[in-house]
Amino acid sequence: MRINAFTDVCLRVAMLLAAAPDGVLLTSRVIADGVDTPYNHVSKAIIRLRELQVVDVVRGRFGGVRISPTGRETTVGALMRRLDTRADVADCETPHGDCPLSGGCGLRAALRRAREAFYSELDDTTISSLVPRRGSGPVALTLSTMIGNAPEDRAR
């Protein structure tokens, strides 16, 4: 199964925020750079993730975005279900209208079951389990450099 581009951006934003140190707020520009995605796409993803209570947004001069406690424990399967707005996996239509086989076709139901099986497989995986422990690995080093918290910066 292939996920849509919006779901991909939302997952990458959530993962980046889960990799950030506790309490650190990242601006949407920093997040966009971190996930290598245009700012406007990241902004839309942040809005949706906020609606789903996956992220907390703090407004103002010193504001930013951080993963919420709920977001850390949200499963990938649950998040993807909420982000997927398609009624069906396949478009059972022809250029002239509905598919002539739709009356007796079982494909739609089979594809719905397959999509649910895909999501169910991800129900044991939390957002926080997708990233290395904070403070270790290449994601943490890259993130530290992005937000100006590299080890050499803290020593000053």
XYZ file of N, CA, C and O in Angstrom:
624
model
N 0.843 -1.172 0.000
C 0.000 0.000 0.000
C 0.889 1.236 0.000
O 1.931 1.259 0.631
N 0.444 2.251 -0.651
C 1.201 3.493 -0.745
C 0.478 4.575 0.056
O -0.725 4.758 -0.079
N 1.231 5.296 0.899
C 0.612 6.375 1.656
C 0.669 7.664 0.834
O 1.536 7.820 -0.027
N -0.250 8.574 1.113
C -0.245 9.817 0.350
C 0.830 10.765 0.880
O 1.382 10.575 1.964
N 1.138 11.794 0.091
C 2.219 12.725 0.412
C 1.950 13.470 1.723
O 2.878 13.709 2.506
N 0.705 13.836 1.989
C 0.381 14.565 3.207
C 0.648 13.707 4.444
O 1.224 14.181 5.425
N 0.256 12.441 4.403
C 0.511 11.534 5.520
C 2.001 11.370 5.733
O 2.483 11.361 6.873
N 2.757 11.266 4.644
C 4.211 11.153 4.729
C 4.805 12.360 5.445
O 5.624 12.218 6.351
N 4.388 13.565 5.066
C 4.897 14.782 5.707
C 4.518 14.800 7.184
O 5.349 15.105 8.048
N 3.281 14.463 7.503
C 2.839 14.437 8.899
C 3.675 13.461 9.727
O 4.080 13.790 10.866
N 3.945 12.292 9.198
C 4.749 11.313 9.929
C 6.179 11.813 10.133
O 6.745 11.672 11.220
N 6.760 12.421 9.100
C 8.127 12.928 9.235
C 8.193 14.070 10.246
O 9.135 14.145 11.038
N 7.199 14.954 10.246
C 7.160 16.048 11.225
C 7.057 15.474 12.632
O 7.792 15.885 13.539
N 6.152 14.532 12.841
C 5.981 13.928 14.167
C 7.261 13.235 14.623
O 7.659 13.358 15.791
N 7.928 12.537 13.712
C 9.173 11.853 14.071
C 10.270 12.848 14.428
O 11.006 12.641 15.402
N 10.393 13.913 13.659
C 11.409 14.922 13.961
C 11.161 15.536 15.335
O 12.090 15.686 16.130
N 9.921 15.841 15.622
C 9.595 16.432 16.920
C 9.812 15.431 18.054
O 10.227 15.811 19.150
N 9.550 14.163 17.803
C 9.782 13.136 18.829
C 11.269 12.981 19.119
O 11.655 12.614 20.227
N 12.114 13.288 18.137
C 13.564 13.176 18.317
C 14.154 14.380 19.040
O 15.264 14.318 19.548
N 13.401 15.480 19.100
C 13.892 16.690 19.765
C 13.947 16.484 21.275
O 13.145 15.740 21.831
N 14.877 17.155 21.940
C 14.924 17.062 23.407
C 13.621 17.560 24.025
O 12.952 18.436 23.469
N 13.280 17.021 25.182
C 12.050 17.423 25.881
C 12.023 18.932 26.088
O 13.025 19.534 26.487
N 10.871 19.523 25.796
C 10.678 20.938 26.047
C 11.174 21.869 24.963
O 10.872 23.051 24.984
N 11.958 21.364 24.019
C 12.487 22.224 22.958
C 11.387 22.509 21.947
O 10.710 21.600 21.465
N 11.202 23.784 21.645
C 10.235 24.207 20.638
C 10.978 24.453 19.335
O 12.003 25.131 19.327
N 10.456 23.896 18.256
C 11.045 24.109 16.936
C 10.098 24.955 16.105
O 8.883 24.750 16.134
N 10.647 25.886 15.345
C 9.804 26.684 14.466
C 9.425 25.847 13.250
O 10.098 24.872 12.907
N 8.364 26.246 12.603
C 7.931 25.501 11.417
C 8.974 25.591 10.307
O 9.115 24.667 9.511
N 9.731 26.675 10.251
C 10.819 26.786 9.250
C 11.917 25.765 9.531
O 12.414 25.118 8.620
N 12.296 25.622 10.793
C 13.314 24.640 11.166
C 12.814 23.231 10.858
O 13.549 22.385 10.342
N 11.550 22.982 11.154
C 10.971 21.667 10.875
C 10.969 21.412 9.369
O 11.351 20.330 8.922
N 10.564 22.402 8.583
C 10.531 22.249 7.118
C 11.923 21.919 6.593
O 12.085 21.030 5.745
N 12.931 22.606 7.096
C 14.311 22.308 6.689
C 14.708 20.901 7.131
O 15.356 20.162 6.394
N 14.303 20.536 8.341
C 14.673 19.234 8.897
C 14.073 18.055 8.156
O 14.683 16.989 8.080
N 12.880 18.228 7.611
C 12.247 17.131 6.878
C 12.339 17.336 5.370
O 11.764 16.575 4.601
N 13.066 18.399 4.982
C 13.317 18.696 3.568
C 12.016 18.751 2.761
O 11.848 18.072 1.759
N 11.099 19.568 3.268
C 9.770 19.709 2.676
C 9.417 21.192 2.647
O 9.778 21.926 3.569
N 8.720 21.650 1.612
C 8.350 23.067 1.559
C 7.595 23.516 2.807
O 6.774 22.781 3.371
N 7.868 24.740 3.213
C 7.291 25.330 4.416
C 5.763 25.243 4.439
O 5.172 24.902 5.457
N 5.118 25.567 3.308
C 3.647 25.576 3.306
C 3.071 24.177 3.542
O 2.040 24.024 4.186
N 3.745 23.137 3.064
C 3.282 21.764 3.311
C 3.438 21.406 4.791
O 2.554 20.781 5.385
N 4.560 21.813 5.358
C 4.803 21.533 6.779
C 3.804 22.291 7.643
O 3.292 21.757 8.627
N 3.505 23.533 7.277
C 2.528 24.320 8.043
C 1.169 23.631 8.068
O 0.519 23.562 9.120
N 0.738 23.122 6.928
C -0.543 22.406 6.872
C -0.491 21.133 7.718
O -1.461 20.793 8.401
N 0.637 20.442 7.671
C 0.784 19.220 8.471
C 0.721 19.546 9.961
O 0.064 18.836 10.731
N 1.373 20.628 10.372
C 1.361 21.022 11.783
C -0.062 21.356 12.230
O -0.485 20.966 13.319
N -0.797 22.055 11.387
C -2.188 22.389 11.727
C -3.001 21.117 11.956
O -3.732 20.984 12.937
N -2.845 20.153 11.052
C -3.608 18.898 11.188
C -3.144 18.100 12.408
O -3.967 17.556 13.154
N -1.837 18.044 12.632
C -1.319 17.314 13.796
C -1.763 17.972 15.098
O -2.011 17.284 16.094
N -1.900 19.276 15.092
C -2.411 19.969 16.276
C -3.873 19.598 16.515
O -4.293 19.354 17.650
N -4.673 19.568 15.441
C -6.077 19.168 15.575
C -6.197 17.765 16.153
O -7.125 17.471 16.911
N -5.251 16.903 15.806
C -5.260 15.519 16.286
C -4.572 15.371 17.642
O -4.435 14.254 18.144
N -4.114 16.486 18.225
C -3.451 16.533 19.524
C -2.131 15.770 19.553
O -1.692 15.304 20.602
N -1.490 15.665 18.398
C -0.182 15.012 18.306
C 0.921 16.003 18.654
O 1.960 15.616 19.185
N 0.702 17.283 18.367
C 1.692 18.312 18.669
C 1.045 19.426 19.490
O -0.170 19.621 19.449
N 1.903 20.133 20.213
C 1.502 21.344 20.925
C 2.146 22.513 20.200
O 3.321 22.440 19.808
N 1.383 23.585 20.033
C 1.882 24.784 19.371
C 1.851 25.926 20.370
O 0.823 26.166 21.014
N 2.985 26.603 20.493
C 3.092 27.769 21.361
C 3.291 28.972 20.450
O 4.235 29.012 19.658
N 2.397 29.924 20.546
C 2.473 31.110 19.695
C 3.364 32.171 20.326
O 3.652 32.138 21.507
N 3.785 33.100 19.483
C 4.547 34.235 19.988
C 5.997 34.199 19.572
O 6.460 33.286 18.879
N 6.707 35.210 20.028
C 8.101 35.407 19.632
C 8.980 34.203 19.966
O 9.872 33.851 19.215
N 8.766 33.617 21.103
C 9.578 32.472 21.519
C 8.806 31.159 21.389
O 9.117 30.188 22.058
N 7.810 31.159 20.518
C 6.967 29.989 20.344
C 7.570 28.972 19.392
O 8.690 29.104 18.910
N 6.794 27.971 19.142
C 7.213 26.903 18.249
C 6.317 25.695 18.411
O 5.210 25.791 18.947
N 6.819 24.570 17.979
C 6.046 23.325 17.987
C 6.857 22.258 18.709
O 8.076 22.198 18.591
N 6.166 21.421 19.456
C 6.793 20.265 20.105
C 5.789 19.119 20.086
O 4.584 19.339 19.999
N 6.299 17.930 20.182
C 5.404 16.777 20.227
C 4.703 16.772 21.587
O 5.299 17.134 22.598
N 3.451 16.407 21.592
C 2.689 16.350 22.840
C 2.906 14.988 23.494
O 3.330 14.033 22.838
N 2.590 14.874 24.778
C 2.660 13.551 25.421
C 1.773 12.534 24.694
O 2.152 11.378 24.518
N 0.606 12.978 24.262
C -0.288 12.098 23.495
C 0.375 11.689 22.190
O 0.292 10.533 21.773
N 1.046 12.638 21.540
C 1.709 12.362 20.271
C 2.810 11.323 20.393
O 2.987 10.485 19.512
N 3.547 11.377 21.489
C 4.621 10.384 21.695
C 4.062 8.958 21.731
O 4.701 8.028 21.264
N 2.872 8.810 22.316
C 2.296 7.478 22.477
C 1.302 7.102 21.378
O 0.793 5.986 21.373
N 1.033 8.024 20.478
C 0.140 7.714 19.358
C 0.780 6.649 18.495
O 1.978 6.697 18.212
N -0.013 5.692 18.063
C 0.543 4.657 17.188
C 0.499 5.131 15.744
O -0.337 5.953 15.361
N 1.404 4.590 14.968
C 1.464 4.945 13.554
C 0.168 4.532 12.861
O -0.384 5.273 12.056
N -0.346 3.365 13.206
C -1.597 2.896 12.603
C -2.759 3.833 12.900
O -3.526 4.198 12.000
N -2.890 4.251 14.159
C -3.986 5.159 14.532
C -3.849 6.501 13.828
O -4.844 7.052 13.333
N -2.630 7.021 13.769
C -2.424 8.311 13.107
C -2.718 8.218 11.617
O -3.402 9.082 11.055
N -2.263 7.154 10.988
C -2.508 7.015 9.548
C -3.996 6.860 9.244
O -4.469 7.393 8.239
N -4.729 6.154 10.087
C -6.179 6.044 9.882
C -6.833 7.419 9.905
O -7.720 7.714 9.114
N -6.407 8.257 10.841
C -7.018 9.584 10.977
C -6.592 10.544 9.873
O -7.312 11.481 9.562
N -5.433 10.301 9.291
C -4.955 11.167 8.211
C -5.484 10.742 6.843
O -5.541 11.548 5.922
N -5.863 9.481 6.714
C -6.327 8.956 5.423
C -7.783 9.355 5.208
O -8.674 8.891 5.910
N -8.014 10.211 4.256
C -9.370 10.714 4.008
C -10.058 10.002 2.850
O -11.198 10.301 2.535
N -9.360 9.060 2.239
C -9.974 8.352 1.106
C -11.008 7.350 1.595
O -10.768 6.599 2.527
N -12.148 7.345 0.934
C -13.184 6.370 1.283
C -12.762 4.980 0.819
O -12.967 3.996 1.517
N -12.183 4.908 -0.360
C -11.766 3.628 -0.927
C -10.332 3.720 -1.425
O -9.864 4.786 -1.833
N -9.647 2.583 -1.408
C -8.278 2.524 -1.906
C -8.262 2.682 -3.420
O -7.411 3.362 -3.984
N -9.226 2.080 -4.090
C -9.311 2.151 -5.549
C -10.468 3.049 -5.960
O -11.505 3.086 -5.302
N -10.276 3.770 -7.034
C -11.365 4.563 -7.611
C -12.114 3.652 -8.575
O -11.635 3.360 -9.657
N -13.248 3.204 -8.142
C -14.027 2.268 -8.957
C -14.931 3.046 -9.907
O -16.162 2.944 -9.846
N -14.316 3.827 -10.741
C -15.050 4.617 -11.729
C -14.317 4.591 -13.056
O -13.104 4.462 -13.108
N -15.077 4.738 -14.088
C -14.520 4.890 -15.428
C -14.676 6.352 -15.818
O -15.354 7.110 -15.115
N -14.093 6.777 -16.906
C -14.301 8.164 -17.341
C -15.776 8.495 -17.583
O -16.175 9.648 -17.585
N -16.608 7.464 -17.742
C -18.033 7.670 -18.023
C -18.929 7.434 -16.811
O -20.144 7.393 -16.937
N -18.356 7.241 -15.654
C -19.166 7.032 -14.452
C -18.703 5.820 -13.668
O -17.554 5.399 -13.747
N -19.629 5.247 -12.901
C -19.306 4.089 -12.073
C -18.873 2.904 -12.915
O -19.301 2.725 -14.062
N -18.069 2.051 -12.312
C -17.599 0.834 -12.957
C -18.785 -0.085 -13.235
O -19.637 -0.287 -12.362
N -18.872 -0.667 -14.413
C -19.989 -1.565 -14.719
C -19.973 -2.847 -13.882
O -20.986 -3.531 -13.783
N -18.859 -3.153 -13.243
C -18.757 -4.362 -12.423
C -19.084 -4.110 -10.953
O -19.081 -5.047 -10.150
N -19.352 -2.864 -10.582
C -19.479 -2.530 -9.163
C -20.621 -3.254 -8.455
O -20.554 -3.462 -7.249
N -21.640 -3.647 -9.156
C -22.763 -4.337 -8.527
C -22.394 -5.668 -7.917
O -22.873 -6.023 -6.849
N -21.517 -6.427 -8.542
C -21.172 -7.749 -8.024
C -19.703 -7.896 -7.688
O -19.232 -8.999 -7.450
N -18.983 -6.811 -7.647
C -17.535 -6.854 -7.429
C -17.197 -6.844 -5.939
O -17.769 -6.062 -5.174
N -16.286 -7.674 -5.562
C -15.843 -7.714 -4.164
C -14.504 -7.036 -3.950
O -13.942 -7.116 -2.858
N -13.985 -6.360 -4.978
C -12.653 -5.758 -4.871
C -12.596 -4.657 -3.811
O -11.660 -4.611 -3.023
N -13.599 -3.790 -3.795
C -13.591 -2.694 -2.816
C -13.496 -3.223 -1.386
O -12.704 -2.739 -0.580
N -14.309 -4.200 -1.070
C -14.300 -4.766 0.289
C -12.965 -5.431 0.595
O -12.427 -5.284 1.701
N -12.402 -6.135 -0.373
C -11.106 -6.795 -0.173
C -10.006 -5.761 0.047
O -9.137 -5.935 0.908
N -10.049 -4.670 -0.698
C -9.042 -3.622 -0.541
C -9.202 -2.890 0.793
O -8.213 -2.513 1.416
N -10.431 -2.708 1.251
C -10.646 -2.101 2.582
C -10.055 -2.990 3.678
O -9.439 -2.497 4.620
N -10.271 -4.299 3.550
C -9.703 -5.237 4.536
C -8.178 -5.198 4.493
O -7.518 -5.224 5.533
N -7.613 -5.120 3.306
C -6.156 -5.059 3.163
C -5.600 -3.778 3.771
O -4.561 -3.790 4.444
N -6.297 -2.653 3.549
C -5.848 -1.382 4.138
C -5.893 -1.469 5.659
O -4.965 -1.044 6.346
N -6.954 -2.037 6.198
C -7.061 -2.165 7.650
C -5.973 -3.087 8.194
O -5.412 -2.838 9.268
N -5.643 -4.148 7.461
C -4.562 -5.047 7.886
C -3.221 -4.303 7.896
O -2.401 -4.487 8.808
N -3.014 -3.432 6.919
C -1.810 -2.604 6.846
C -1.720 -1.713 8.086
O -0.696 -1.663 8.764
N -2.811 -1.018 8.399
C -2.829 -0.149 9.574
C -2.693 -0.954 10.859
O -2.009 -0.526 11.791
N -3.341 -2.091 10.937
C -3.275 -2.930 12.133
C -1.845 -3.359 12.426
O -1.440 -3.444 13.590
N -1.092 -3.610 11.387
C 0.312 -3.992 11.559
C 1.117 -2.860 12.208
O 2.109 -3.111 12.885
N 0.663 -1.620 12.038
C 1.355 -0.457 12.587
C 0.790 -0.014 13.934
O 1.261 0.965 14.510
N -0.203 -0.731 14.445
C -0.824 -0.356 15.715
C 0.065 -0.613 16.931
O -0.217 -0.103 18.011
N 1.109 -1.384 16.781
C 2.024 -1.638 17.895
C 3.233 -0.708 17.875
O 4.097 -0.794 18.745
N 3.308 0.157 16.873
C 4.458 1.038 16.712
C 4.064 2.468 17.067
O 3.218 3.060 16.403
N 4.666 3.008 18.130
C 4.380 4.387 18.510
C 5.315 5.335 17.763
O 6.383 4.929 17.289
N 4.918 6.595 17.692
C 5.750 7.611 17.044
C 7.113 7.682 17.723
O 8.151 7.710 17.059
N 7.135 7.676 19.050
C 8.411 7.794 19.766
C 9.323 6.588 19.543
O 10.536 6.709 19.649
N 8.759 5.438 19.208
C 9.605 4.257 18.977
C 10.273 4.287 17.602
O 11.165 3.475 17.331
N 9.878 5.219 16.756
C 10.451 5.305 15.410
C 11.774 6.053 15.367
O 12.476 6.007 14.362
N 12.091 6.761 16.433
C 13.312 7.572 16.448
C 14.258 7.055 17.517
O 13.822 6.454 18.508
N 15.556 7.290 17.330
C 16.504 6.840 18.353
C 16.286 7.598 19.656
O 15.679 8.666 19.669
N 16.774 7.011 20.725
C 16.674 7.695 22.017
C 17.266 9.087 21.882
O 18.266 9.281 21.205
N 16.642 10.046 22.544
C 17.120 11.431 22.459
C 18.569 11.507 22.909
O 18.957 10.900 23.907
N 19.326 12.280 22.136
C 20.726 12.503 22.488
C 21.683 11.518 21.864
O 22.861 11.556 22.145
N 21.182 10.606 21.013
C 22.093 9.660 20.384
C 21.742 9.482 18.920
O 20.609 9.688 18.511
N 22.728 9.113 18.148
C 22.516 8.794 16.740
C 22.504 9.999 15.826
O 22.529 11.146 16.261
N 22.488 9.734 14.519
C 22.571 10.806 13.529
C 21.381 11.755 13.537
O 21.540 12.942 13.270
N 20.180 11.262 13.862
C 19.014 12.159 13.905
C 19.208 13.196 14.999
O 18.990 14.390 14.788
N 19.648 12.766 16.168
C 19.854 13.696 17.279
C 20.962 14.692 16.963
O 20.857 15.876 17.281
N 22.052 14.231 16.333
C 23.140 15.139 15.982
C 22.690 16.170 14.960
O 22.995 17.354 15.074
N 21.952 15.726 13.951
C 21.435 16.644 12.946
C 20.482 17.636 13.590
O 20.543 18.833 13.331
N 19.603 17.157 14.442
C 18.652 18.018 15.124
C 19.379 19.023 16.014
O 19.041 20.205 16.030
N 20.391 18.581 16.739
C 21.149 19.484 17.596
C 21.790 20.598 16.788
O 21.780 21.759 17.196
N 22.313 20.278 15.642
C 22.922 21.283 14.782
C 21.868 22.259 14.280
O 22.093 23.466 14.253
N 20.685 21.740 13.920
C 19.615 22.587 13.385
C 19.126 23.600 14.408
O 18.836 24.739 14.076
N 19.041 23.202 15.668
C 18.445 24.098 16.667
C 19.499 24.809 17.502
O 19.179 25.493 18.460
N 20.771 24.642 17.119
C 21.823 25.352 17.838
C 22.121 24.771 19.196
O 22.553 25.471 20.097
N 21.895 23.475 19.357
C 22.167 22.804 20.623
C 23.257 21.760 20.472
O 23.260 20.763 21.160
N 24.150 21.985 19.550
C 25.243 21.040 19.378
C 26.055 21.014 20.668
O 26.118 22.012 21.396
N 26.679 19.887 20.984
C 27.417 19.785 22.247
C 28.405 20.925 22.446
O 28.535 21.439 23.553
N 29.071 21.373 21.378
C 30.036 22.456 21.545
C 29.337 23.773 21.879
O 29.906 24.639 22.526
N 28.091 23.975 21.435
C 27.356 25.196 21.754
C 26.967 25.226 23.228
O 26.928 26.286 23.845
N 26.655 24.086 23.807
C 26.231 24.031 25.198
C 27.400 24.254 26.144
O 27.239 24.666 27.269
N 28.623 23.944 25.691
C 29.780 24.077 26.543
C 30.147 25.537 26.779
O 30.842 25.872 27.718
N 29.667 26.426 25.936
C 30.021 27.852 26.061
C 29.265 28.561 27.131
O 28.281 28.388 27.604
